[in-house]
XYZ file of C-alpha atoms in Angstrom:
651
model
C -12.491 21.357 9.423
C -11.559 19.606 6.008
C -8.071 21.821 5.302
C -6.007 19.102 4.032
C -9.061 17.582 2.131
C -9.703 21.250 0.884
C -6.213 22.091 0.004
C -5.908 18.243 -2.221
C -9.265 19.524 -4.139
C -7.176 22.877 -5.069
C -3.420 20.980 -5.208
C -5.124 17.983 -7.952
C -7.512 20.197 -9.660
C -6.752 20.124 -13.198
C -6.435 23.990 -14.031
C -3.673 23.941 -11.212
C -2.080 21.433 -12.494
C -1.237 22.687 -15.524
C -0.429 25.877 -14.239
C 2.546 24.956 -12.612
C 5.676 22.880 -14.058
C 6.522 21.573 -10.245
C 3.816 20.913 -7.860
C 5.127 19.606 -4.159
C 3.822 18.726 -1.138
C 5.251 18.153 1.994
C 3.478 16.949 5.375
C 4.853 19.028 8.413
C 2.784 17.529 11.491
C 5.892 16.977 13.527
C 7.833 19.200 15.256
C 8.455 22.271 13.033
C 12.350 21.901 12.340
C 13.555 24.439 9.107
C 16.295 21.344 8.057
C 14.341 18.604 8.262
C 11.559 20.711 5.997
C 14.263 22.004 3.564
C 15.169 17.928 3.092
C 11.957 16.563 2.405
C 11.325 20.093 -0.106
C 14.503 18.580 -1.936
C 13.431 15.211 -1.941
C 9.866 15.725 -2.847
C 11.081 18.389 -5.794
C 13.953 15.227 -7.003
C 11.585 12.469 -6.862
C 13.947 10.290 -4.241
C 15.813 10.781 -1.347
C 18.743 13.049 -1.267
C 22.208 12.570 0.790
C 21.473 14.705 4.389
C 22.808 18.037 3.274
C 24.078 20.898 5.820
C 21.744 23.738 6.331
C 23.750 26.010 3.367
C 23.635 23.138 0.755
C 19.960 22.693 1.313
C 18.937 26.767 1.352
C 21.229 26.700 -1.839
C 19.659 23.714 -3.755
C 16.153 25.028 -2.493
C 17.093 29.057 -4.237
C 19.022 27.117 -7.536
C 16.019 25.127 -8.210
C 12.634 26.868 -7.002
C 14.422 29.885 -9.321
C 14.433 27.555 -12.346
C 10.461 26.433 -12.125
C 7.072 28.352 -11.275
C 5.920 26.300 -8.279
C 3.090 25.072 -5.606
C 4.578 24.006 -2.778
C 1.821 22.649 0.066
C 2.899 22.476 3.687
C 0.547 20.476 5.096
C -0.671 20.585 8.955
C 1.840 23.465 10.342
C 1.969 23.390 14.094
C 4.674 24.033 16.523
C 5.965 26.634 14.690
C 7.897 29.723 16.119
C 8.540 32.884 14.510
C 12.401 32.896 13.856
C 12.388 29.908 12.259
C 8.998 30.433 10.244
C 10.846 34.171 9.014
C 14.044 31.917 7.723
C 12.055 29.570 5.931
C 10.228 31.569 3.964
C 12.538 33.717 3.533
C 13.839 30.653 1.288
C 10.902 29.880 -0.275
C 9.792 33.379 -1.577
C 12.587 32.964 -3.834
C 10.809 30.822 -6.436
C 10.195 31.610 -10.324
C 7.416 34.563 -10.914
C 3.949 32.771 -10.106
C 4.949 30.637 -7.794
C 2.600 29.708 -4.774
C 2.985 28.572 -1.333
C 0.119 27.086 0.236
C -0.105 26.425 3.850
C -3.044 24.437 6.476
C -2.737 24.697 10.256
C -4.565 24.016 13.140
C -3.753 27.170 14.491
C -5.424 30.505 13.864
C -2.767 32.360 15.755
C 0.050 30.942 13.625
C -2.097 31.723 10.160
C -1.913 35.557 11.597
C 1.654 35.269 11.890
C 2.241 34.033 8.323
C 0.088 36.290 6.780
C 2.693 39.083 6.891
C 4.753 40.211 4.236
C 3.740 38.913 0.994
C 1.872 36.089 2.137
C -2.231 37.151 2.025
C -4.226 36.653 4.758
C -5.458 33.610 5.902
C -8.537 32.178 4.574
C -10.165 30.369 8.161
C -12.827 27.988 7.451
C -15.809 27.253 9.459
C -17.756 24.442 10.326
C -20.789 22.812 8.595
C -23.961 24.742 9.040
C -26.629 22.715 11.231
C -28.176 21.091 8.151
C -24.560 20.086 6.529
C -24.061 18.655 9.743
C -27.235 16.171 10.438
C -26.638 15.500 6.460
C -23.495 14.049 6.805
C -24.070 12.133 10.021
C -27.292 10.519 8.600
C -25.151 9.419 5.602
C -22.526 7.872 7.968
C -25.516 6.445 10.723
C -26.798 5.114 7.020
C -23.849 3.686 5.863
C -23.099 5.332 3.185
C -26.918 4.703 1.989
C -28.352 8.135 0.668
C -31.563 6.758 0.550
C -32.004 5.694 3.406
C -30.344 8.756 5.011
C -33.507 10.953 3.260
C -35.810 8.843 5.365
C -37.508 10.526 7.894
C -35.711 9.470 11.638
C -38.623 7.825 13.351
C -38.750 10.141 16.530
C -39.998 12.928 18.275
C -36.682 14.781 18.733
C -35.984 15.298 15.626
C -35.149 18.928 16.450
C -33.397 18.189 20.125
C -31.287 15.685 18.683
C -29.672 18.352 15.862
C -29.429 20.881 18.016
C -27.449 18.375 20.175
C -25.629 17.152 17.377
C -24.278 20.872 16.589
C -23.767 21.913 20.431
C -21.160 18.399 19.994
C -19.572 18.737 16.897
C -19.820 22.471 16.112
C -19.363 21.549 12.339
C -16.126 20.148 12.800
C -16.247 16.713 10.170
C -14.307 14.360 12.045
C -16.717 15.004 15.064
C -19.514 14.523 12.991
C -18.884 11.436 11.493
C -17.462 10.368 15.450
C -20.608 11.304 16.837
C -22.660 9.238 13.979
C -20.293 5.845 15.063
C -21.019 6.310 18.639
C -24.619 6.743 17.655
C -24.804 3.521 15.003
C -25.740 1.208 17.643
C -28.290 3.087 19.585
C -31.924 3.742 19.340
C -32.869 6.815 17.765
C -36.356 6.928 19.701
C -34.917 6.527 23.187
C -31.329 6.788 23.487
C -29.692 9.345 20.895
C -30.773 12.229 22.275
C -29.968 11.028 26.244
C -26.384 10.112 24.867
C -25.768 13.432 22.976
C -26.608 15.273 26.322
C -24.171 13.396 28.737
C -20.841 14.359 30.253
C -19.603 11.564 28.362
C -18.912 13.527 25.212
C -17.131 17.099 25.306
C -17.899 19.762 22.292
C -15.691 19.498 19.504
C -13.961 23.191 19.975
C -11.329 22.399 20.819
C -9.031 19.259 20.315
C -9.217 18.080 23.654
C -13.084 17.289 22.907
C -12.788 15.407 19.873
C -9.938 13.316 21.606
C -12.081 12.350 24.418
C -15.033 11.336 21.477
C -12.480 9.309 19.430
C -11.473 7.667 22.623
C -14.882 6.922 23.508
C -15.369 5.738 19.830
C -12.636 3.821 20.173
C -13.629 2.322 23.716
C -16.499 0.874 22.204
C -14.616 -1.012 19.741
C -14.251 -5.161 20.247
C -11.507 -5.830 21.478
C -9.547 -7.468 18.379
C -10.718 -4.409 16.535
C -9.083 -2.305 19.425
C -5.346 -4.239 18.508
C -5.667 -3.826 14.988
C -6.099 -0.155 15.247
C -3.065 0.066 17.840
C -0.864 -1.428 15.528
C -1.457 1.268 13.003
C 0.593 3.874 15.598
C 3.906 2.588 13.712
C 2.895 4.330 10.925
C 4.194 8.312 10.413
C 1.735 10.391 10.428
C -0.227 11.238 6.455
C 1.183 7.780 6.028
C -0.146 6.206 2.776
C -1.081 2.630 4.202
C -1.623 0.052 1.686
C -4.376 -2.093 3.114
C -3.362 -5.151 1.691
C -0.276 -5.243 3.198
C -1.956 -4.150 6.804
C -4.227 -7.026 6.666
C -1.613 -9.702 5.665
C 0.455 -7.892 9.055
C -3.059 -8.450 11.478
C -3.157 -12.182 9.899
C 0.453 -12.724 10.692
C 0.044 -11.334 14.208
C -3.233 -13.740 15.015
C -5.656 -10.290 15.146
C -7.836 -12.129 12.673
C -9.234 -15.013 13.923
C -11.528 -17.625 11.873
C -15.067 -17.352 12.153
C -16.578 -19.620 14.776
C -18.985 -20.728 12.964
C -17.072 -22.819 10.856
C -17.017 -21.007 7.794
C -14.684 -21.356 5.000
C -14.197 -17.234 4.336
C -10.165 -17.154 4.143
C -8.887 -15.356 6.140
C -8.345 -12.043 3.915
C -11.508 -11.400 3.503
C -12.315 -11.490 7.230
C -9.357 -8.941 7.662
C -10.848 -6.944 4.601
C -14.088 -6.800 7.352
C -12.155 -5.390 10.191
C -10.612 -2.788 7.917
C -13.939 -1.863 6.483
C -15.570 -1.962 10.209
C -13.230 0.499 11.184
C -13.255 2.754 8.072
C -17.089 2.790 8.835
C -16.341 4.170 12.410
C -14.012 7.107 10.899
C -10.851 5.520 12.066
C -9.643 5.423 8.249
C -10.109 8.235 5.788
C -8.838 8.579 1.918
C -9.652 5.406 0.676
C -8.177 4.830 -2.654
C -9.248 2.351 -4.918
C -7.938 0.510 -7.883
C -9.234 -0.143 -11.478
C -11.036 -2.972 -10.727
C -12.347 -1.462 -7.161
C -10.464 -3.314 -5.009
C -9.497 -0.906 -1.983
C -5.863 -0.159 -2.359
C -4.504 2.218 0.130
C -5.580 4.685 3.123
C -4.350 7.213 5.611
C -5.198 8.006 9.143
C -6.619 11.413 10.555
C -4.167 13.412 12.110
C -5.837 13.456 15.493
C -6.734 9.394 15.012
C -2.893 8.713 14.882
C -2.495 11.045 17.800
C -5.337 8.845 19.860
C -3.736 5.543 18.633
C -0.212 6.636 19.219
C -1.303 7.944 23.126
C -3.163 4.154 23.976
C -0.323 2.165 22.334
C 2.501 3.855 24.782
C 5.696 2.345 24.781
C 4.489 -1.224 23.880
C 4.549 0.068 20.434
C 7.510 2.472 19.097
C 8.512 4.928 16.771
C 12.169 4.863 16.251
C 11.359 8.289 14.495
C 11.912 10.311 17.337
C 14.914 9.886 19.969
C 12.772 11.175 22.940
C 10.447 7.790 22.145
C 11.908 5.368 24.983
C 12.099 1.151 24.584
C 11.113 -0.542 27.297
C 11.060 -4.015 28.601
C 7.470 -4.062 27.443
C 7.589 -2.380 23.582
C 6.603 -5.429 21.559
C 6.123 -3.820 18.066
C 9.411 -1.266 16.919
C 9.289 0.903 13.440
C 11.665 2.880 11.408
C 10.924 5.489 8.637
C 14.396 7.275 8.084
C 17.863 6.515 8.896
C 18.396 8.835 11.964
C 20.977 5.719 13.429
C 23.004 3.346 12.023
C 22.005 -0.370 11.918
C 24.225 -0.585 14.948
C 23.292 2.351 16.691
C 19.324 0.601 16.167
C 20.649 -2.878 17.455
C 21.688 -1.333 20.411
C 18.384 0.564 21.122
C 16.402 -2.725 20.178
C 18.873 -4.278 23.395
C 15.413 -3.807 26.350
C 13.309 -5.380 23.817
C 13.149 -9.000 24.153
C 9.679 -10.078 23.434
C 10.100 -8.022 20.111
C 7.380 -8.998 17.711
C 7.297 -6.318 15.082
C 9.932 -4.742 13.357
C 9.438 -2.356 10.245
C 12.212 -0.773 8.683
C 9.877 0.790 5.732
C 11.295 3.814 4.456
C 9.162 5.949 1.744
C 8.778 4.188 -1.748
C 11.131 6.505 -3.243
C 14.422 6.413 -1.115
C 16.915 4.032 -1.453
C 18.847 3.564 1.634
C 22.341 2.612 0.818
C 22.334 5.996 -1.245
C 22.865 8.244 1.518
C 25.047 6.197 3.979
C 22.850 3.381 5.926
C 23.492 -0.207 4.644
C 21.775 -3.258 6.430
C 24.316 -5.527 5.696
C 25.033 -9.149 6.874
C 26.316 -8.417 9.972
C 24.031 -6.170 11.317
C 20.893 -8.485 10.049
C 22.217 -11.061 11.915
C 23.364 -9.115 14.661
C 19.369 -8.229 14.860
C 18.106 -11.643 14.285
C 19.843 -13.771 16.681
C 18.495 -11.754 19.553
C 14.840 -11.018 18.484
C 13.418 -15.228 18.137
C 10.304 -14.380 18.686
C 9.826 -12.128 15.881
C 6.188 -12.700 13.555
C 6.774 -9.528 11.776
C 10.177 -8.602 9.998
C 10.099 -5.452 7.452
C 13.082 -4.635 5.487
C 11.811 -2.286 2.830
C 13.830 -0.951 0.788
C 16.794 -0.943 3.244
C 19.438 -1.877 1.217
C 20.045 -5.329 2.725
C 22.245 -6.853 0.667
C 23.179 -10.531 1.824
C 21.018 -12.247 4.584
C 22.126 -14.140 7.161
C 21.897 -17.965 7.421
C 20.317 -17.096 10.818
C 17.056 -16.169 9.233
C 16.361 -19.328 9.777
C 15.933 -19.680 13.445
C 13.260 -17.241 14.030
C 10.456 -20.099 14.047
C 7.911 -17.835 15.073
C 7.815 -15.445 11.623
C 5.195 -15.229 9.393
C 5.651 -11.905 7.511
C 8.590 -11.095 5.737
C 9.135 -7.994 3.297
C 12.190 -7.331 1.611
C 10.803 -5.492 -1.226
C 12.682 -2.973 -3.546
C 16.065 -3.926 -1.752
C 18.147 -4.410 -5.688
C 21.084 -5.765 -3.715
C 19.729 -9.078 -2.613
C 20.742 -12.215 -5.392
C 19.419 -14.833 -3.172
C 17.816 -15.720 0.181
C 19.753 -18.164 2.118
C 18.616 -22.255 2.030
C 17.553 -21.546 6.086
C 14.252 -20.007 5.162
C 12.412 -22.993 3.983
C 12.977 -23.626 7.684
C 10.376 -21.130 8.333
C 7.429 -23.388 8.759
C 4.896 -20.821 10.057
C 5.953 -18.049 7.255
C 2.580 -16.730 5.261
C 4.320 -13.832 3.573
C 7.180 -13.511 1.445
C 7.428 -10.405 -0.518
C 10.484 -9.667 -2.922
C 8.831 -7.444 -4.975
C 11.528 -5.329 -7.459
C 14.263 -7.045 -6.516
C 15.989 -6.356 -8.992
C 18.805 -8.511 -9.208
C 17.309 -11.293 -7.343
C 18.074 -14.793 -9.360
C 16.330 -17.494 -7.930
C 14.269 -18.701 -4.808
C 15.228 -21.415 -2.971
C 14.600 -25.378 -3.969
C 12.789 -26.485 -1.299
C 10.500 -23.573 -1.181
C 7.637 -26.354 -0.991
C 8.528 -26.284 3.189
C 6.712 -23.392 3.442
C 3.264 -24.812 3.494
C 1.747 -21.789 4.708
C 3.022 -19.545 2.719
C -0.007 -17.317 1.601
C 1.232 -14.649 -0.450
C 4.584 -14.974 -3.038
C 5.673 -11.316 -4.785
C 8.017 -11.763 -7.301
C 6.754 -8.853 -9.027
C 9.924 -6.768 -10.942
C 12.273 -9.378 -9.840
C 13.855 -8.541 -13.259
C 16.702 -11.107 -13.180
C 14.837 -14.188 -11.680
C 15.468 -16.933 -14.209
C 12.305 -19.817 -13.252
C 10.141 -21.133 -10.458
C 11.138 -23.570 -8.499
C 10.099 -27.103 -8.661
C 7.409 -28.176 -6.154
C 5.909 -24.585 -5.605
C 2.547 -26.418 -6.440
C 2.117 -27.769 -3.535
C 1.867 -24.882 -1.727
C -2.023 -24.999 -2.075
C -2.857 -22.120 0.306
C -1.229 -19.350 -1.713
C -3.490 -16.572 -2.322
C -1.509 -14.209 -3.996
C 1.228 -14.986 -6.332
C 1.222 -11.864 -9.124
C 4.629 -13.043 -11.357
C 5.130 -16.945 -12.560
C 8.024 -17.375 -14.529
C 8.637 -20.201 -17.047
C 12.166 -21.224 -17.020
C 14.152 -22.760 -20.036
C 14.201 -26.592 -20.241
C 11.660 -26.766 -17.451
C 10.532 -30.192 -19.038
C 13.739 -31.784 -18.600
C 15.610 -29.740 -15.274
C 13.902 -31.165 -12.321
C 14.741 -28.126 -9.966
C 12.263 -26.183 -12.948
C 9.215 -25.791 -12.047
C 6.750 -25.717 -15.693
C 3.260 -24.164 -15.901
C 1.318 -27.447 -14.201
C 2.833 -25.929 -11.076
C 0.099 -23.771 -11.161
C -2.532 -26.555 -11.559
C -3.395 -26.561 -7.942
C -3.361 -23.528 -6.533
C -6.784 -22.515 -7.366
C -7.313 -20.212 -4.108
C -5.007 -17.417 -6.099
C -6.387 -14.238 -6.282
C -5.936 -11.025 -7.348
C -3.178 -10.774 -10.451
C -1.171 -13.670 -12.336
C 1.294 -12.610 -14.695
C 3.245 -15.292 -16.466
C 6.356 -14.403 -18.854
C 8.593 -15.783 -20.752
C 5.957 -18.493 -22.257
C 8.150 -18.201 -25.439
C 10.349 -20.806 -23.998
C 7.795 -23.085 -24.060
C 7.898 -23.215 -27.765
C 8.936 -26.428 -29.425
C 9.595 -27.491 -33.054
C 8.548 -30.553 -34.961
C 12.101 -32.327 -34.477
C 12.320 -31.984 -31.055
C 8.839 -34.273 -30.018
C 7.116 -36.992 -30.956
C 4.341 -35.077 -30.581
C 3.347 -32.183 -33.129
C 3.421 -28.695 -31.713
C -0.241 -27.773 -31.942
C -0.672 -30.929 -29.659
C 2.262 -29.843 -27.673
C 1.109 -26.773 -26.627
C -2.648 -27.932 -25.855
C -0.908 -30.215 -23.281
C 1.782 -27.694 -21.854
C -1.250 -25.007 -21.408
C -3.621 -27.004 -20.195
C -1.480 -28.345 -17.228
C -1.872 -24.961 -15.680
C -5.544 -25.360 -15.088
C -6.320 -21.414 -15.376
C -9.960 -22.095 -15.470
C -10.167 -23.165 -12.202
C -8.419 -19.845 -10.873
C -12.259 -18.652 -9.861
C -11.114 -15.696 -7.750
C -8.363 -14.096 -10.208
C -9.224 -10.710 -11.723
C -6.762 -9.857 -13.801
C -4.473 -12.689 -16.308
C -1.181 -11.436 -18.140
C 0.288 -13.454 -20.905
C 3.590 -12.579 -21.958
C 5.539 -13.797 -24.444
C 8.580 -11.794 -23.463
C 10.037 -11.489 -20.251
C 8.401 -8.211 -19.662
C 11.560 -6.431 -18.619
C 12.803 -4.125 -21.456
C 10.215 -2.268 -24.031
C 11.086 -3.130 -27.939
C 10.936 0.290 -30.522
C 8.849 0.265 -33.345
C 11.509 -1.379 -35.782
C 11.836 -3.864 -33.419
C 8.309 -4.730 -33.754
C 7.593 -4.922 -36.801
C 11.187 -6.816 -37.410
C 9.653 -9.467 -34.996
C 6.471 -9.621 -36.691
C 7.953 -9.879 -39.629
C 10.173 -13.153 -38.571
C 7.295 -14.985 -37.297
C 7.870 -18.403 -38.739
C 4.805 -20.797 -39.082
C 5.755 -22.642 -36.395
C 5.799 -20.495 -33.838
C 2.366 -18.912 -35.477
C 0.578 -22.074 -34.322
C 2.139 -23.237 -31.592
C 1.155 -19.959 -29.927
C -2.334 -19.671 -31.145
C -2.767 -22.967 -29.251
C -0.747 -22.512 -26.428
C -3.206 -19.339 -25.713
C -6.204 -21.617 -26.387
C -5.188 -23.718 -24.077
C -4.564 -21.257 -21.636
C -8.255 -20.262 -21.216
C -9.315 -18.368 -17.663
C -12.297 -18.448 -15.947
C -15.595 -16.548 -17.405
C -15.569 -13.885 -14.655
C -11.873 -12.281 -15.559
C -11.599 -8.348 -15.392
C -8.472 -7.637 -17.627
C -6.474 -9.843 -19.479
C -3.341 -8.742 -21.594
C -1.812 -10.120 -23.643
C 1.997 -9.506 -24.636
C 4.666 -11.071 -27.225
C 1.865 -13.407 -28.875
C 2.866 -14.092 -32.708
C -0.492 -16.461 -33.455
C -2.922 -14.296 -36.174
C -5.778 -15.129 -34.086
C -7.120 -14.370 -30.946
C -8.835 -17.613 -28.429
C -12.210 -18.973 -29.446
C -13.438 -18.480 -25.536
C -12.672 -14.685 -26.183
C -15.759 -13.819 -25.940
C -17.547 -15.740 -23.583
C -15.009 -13.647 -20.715
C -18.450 -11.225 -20.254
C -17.468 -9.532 -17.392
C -14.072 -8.348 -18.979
C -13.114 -4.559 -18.507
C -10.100 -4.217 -20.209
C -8.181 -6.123 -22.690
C -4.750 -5.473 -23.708
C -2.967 -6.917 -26.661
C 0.785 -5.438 -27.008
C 3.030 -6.538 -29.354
C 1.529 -8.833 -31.030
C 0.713 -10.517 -34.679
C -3.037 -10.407 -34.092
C -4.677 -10.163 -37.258
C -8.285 -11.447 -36.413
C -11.494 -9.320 -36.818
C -11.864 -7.688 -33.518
C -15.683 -6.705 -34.368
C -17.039 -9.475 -32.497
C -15.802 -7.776 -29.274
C -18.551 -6.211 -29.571
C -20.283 -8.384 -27.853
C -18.815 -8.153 -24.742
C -20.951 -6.346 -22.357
C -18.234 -4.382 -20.271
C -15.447 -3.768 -22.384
């Protein structure tokens, strides 16, 4: 019926959000267990996870710190909930500074009664869409998304059959609607909507077990690669953010996207992009976010979608989540979202599953694992590797690994590697240029990481490189140009005395890898700067030559372009600022101004910033980027009449 959609209108709407100095919400679509609530209540209210606390020390921190701040706290999705434990919770959470709210969505009318007592008022039960609301909204879907043409007139008879028909199926509920309006996408209005509406096929949408039996129909009449995609989304919790990229790059690395037989060039992103948007079109996705620049960024999954996907996948894909969730002989694809074992305690588990493809250790963005007691370290990452050789997927999020083993190596088969915001990690061991077939290799934010490995130019598939945040990584490596097929590479940085260390890669690495998309940041071009003594060339000339080796012109399909100056990893105060423009010596005044002309982008860029630059003048080709949305100059000596900016269109 829209709750949680309703209850994010009220949670994000601006008058409640300055009401309240704490604003929390917590998904509860799992079993309804008081500690496990109180845990992510304290996590939520601290920002990151929290050591597992006993029941006491989690009532207590819950009473010290709802007391201190006037609070909303949203329990989303309530089920399985029985009255003792209900009574104890809120018994908690009625504790809270004067004002404070609790708002609550379930399923269940029956539970709803049973909170209303006490203090909490009674439940406000909403209804389905009216007839009209209805037919609206599945016209708009039939449409896609088209309002126009969803105000045409349907060219049939039964206009008036097929709405009531539509209503007797859905009865209002959204999800049904917009299931019914998929199913119906690929028939004829004239002769077969009405005939399909009125078969035992479809159930009415009262009650769960009907909109099931749609979505399974819905999903039935997927294509088959369509069908695996969707299956693989099971691993994910439920009201799991998904970010979409990240999903696709998974479906590549598992073969679900397949090249068009036609013989087209599309990459293969884009045709993964296409499935995603195929399925968000037949209400298998919902909350799609979007960036700045439009690009679609992340998603979630209904409720009752994740329950279908979870029920078809069985045990060949597995939710370490829950202990009742058995591994089979057969369960190919394995995640993990909190650390109810230890990495040995999972090894042993993982022992049935020898034709192991997937395995996702992604806890939420905010935890850090080694905090609260469950380190991956060497031993068990190796203990996990040498048994699982046929793994394509391997997902180590934040997981506190801290050294990797030398085994890495051997698992031929992987293409899709994540060992983002793990701050341990230094380096990855010389064994994964070894890793022929690998296509993803994301480090991104960590933070200590130094340096990536010399012959990184192995890895001739490698389509996406994150080195985003890697705070302490000192250069690129020599060579990384000739990895031609990367598509995403979002941090290049230029190492000192890259023109004379050969294992230093400069910026005419870049020259060929004119498939990148996306974002390129590249820092730390001050070390590129050169004075009169130290060439036979003058500076001005130097920098025309160092710039122009990385080709950025020829980046077509990049959006955004960030220029530092600086390494990008600590902000300067005001005195600082003006202390560095200050000491700009002449020099460096013009070797910059033509290092940045040299450094021109292609005409269709979105943003470009600009960071660190001490030339007075901004590029002559400025203006002719006419499709730029935002430009950002930080820190810099710019001192050039900005009115001719003017003159670009979408700034």
């Amino acid at each position: 019926m829209g709750k949680t959609s309703l209850a994010q209108l009220v949670y994000n709407d601006e008058d409640v959000v300055q009401e309240f100095n704490l604003r929390l919400w917590v998904c509860v679509s799992e079993s309804f267990e008081v500690d496990a609530i109180l845990q992510r209540i304290v996590d939520t209210a601290t920002g990151q996870k929290q050591p597992s606390f006993q029941r006491q020390s989690l009532c207590n921190f819950v009473e010290e710190y709802f007391t201190r701040e006037k609070y909303l706290l949203v329990l989303d999705d309530l089920c399985n909930l029985e009255c003792r434990k209900w009574d104890f919770l809120g018994s908690i959470l009625e504790g809270g500074a004067s004002g404070s709210k609790i708002l609550i969505t379930t399923r269940f009318e029956n539970y709803a009664i049973m909170m209303s007592r006490g203090s909490f008022r009674p439940p406000y039960v909403l209804h389905g869409l009216s007839s009209p609301q209805s037919w609206s909204l599945l016209r708009l879907v039939v449409s896609g998304g088209d309002q126009q043409l969803a105000n045409e007139p349907l060219n049939t008879i039964n206009v008036e059959e097929i709405q009531t028909e539509v209503m007797k199926n859905s009865v209002g509920v959204p999800l049904a609607v917009k299931t019914l309006a998929t199913l119906l996408y690929f028939k004829y209005p004239q002769t077969e909507w009405l005939s399909f509406l009125r078969s035992d096929k479809l159930l009415p949408a009262d009650h769960e077990d009907g909109i099931l039996k749609n979505l399974k129909l819905n999903y039935d009449y997927l294509p088959s690669h369509l069908k695996r995609c969707l299956l693989l989304c099971s691993l994910f919790p439920k009201n799991y953010k998904i970010d979409v990229q990240v999903l696709i790059y998974k479906w590549i690395a598992l073969g679900l996207v397949k090249s068009s037989p036609n013989g087209s060039e599309q990459s293969l992103y884009k045709l993964g992009l296409e499935y995603f948007m195929d399925l968000t079109c037949r209400s298998f996705f919902q909350e799609i976010k979007r960036d700045l620049l439009g690009n679609i960024d992340t998603c979630k999954m209904h409720d009752l979608v994740h329950d279908l996907a979870v029920s078809i996948a069985g045990s060949t894909y597995t939710q370490l989540n829950d202990p009742e969730n058995e591994i089979t002989g057969d369960t190919c694809y394995i995640s993990l979202n909190h650390d109810l074992w230890s990495p040995s305690e999972v090894a042993s588990r993982l022992a049935k599953a020898k034709r192991l493809r997937v395995f996702s250790v992604q806890p939420e963005k905010s935890t850090k694992w080694y905090q609260w007691g469950t380190t991956w370290d060497e031993s068990s990452f190796e203990t996990l590797v040498s048994n699982f050789a046929s793994l394509r997927v391997l997902e180590f999020r934040n997981s506190g690994v801290e050294m990797l083993s030398h085994q890495l190596g051997e698992l031929e088969h992987l293409r899709f590697l994540d060992l983002s915001f793990n701050d341990k990690i230094v380096r990855l061991p010389d064994s994964i240029t070894m890793l022929r077939n690998l296509e993803v290799l994301d480090l991104f934010k960590c933070e200590r990481f130094l340096e990536l490995p010399k012959d990184l130019n192995k890895l001739e598939n490698l389509s996406i490189l994150n080195c985003g945040y890697c705070l302490a990584l000192t250069h690129m490596p020599a060579g990384l140009g000739e990895l031609t097929r990367l598509e995403s590479l979002p941090c290049f940085v230029v190492g000192k005395d890259s023109s004379v260390l050969d294992h230093i890669g400069g910026l005419d690495e870049l020259k060929n890898l004119n498939n990148l998309r996306g974002t390129l940041q590249i820092e730390n071009l001050a070390r590129l700067r050169v004075r009169g003594t130290t060439t036979a060339l003058s500076p001005p000339l130097m920098a025309f030559i160092i710039g122009g080796g990385a080709h950025l012109k020829g980046k077509i399909h990049l959006q955004t372009l960030s220029l530092r100056w600086d390494d990008g990893r600590h902000g300067k105060g005001i005195r600082e600022q003006i202390q560095f423009l200050k000491g700009s010596e002449e020099e460096d005044v013009h070797f910059d101004e033509n290092l940045l002309e040299s450094l021109r982008p292609h005409s269709g860029l979105n943003s470009f910033y600009v960071t660190g630059h001490k030339g007075r003048k901004l590029p002559s080709w400025i203006c002719s980027l006419t499709q730029l949305v935002n430009l950002h100059l930080g820190w810099c000596n710019v001192q050039h009449d900005l009115h001719h900016l003017q003159g670009l269109p979408s700034l």
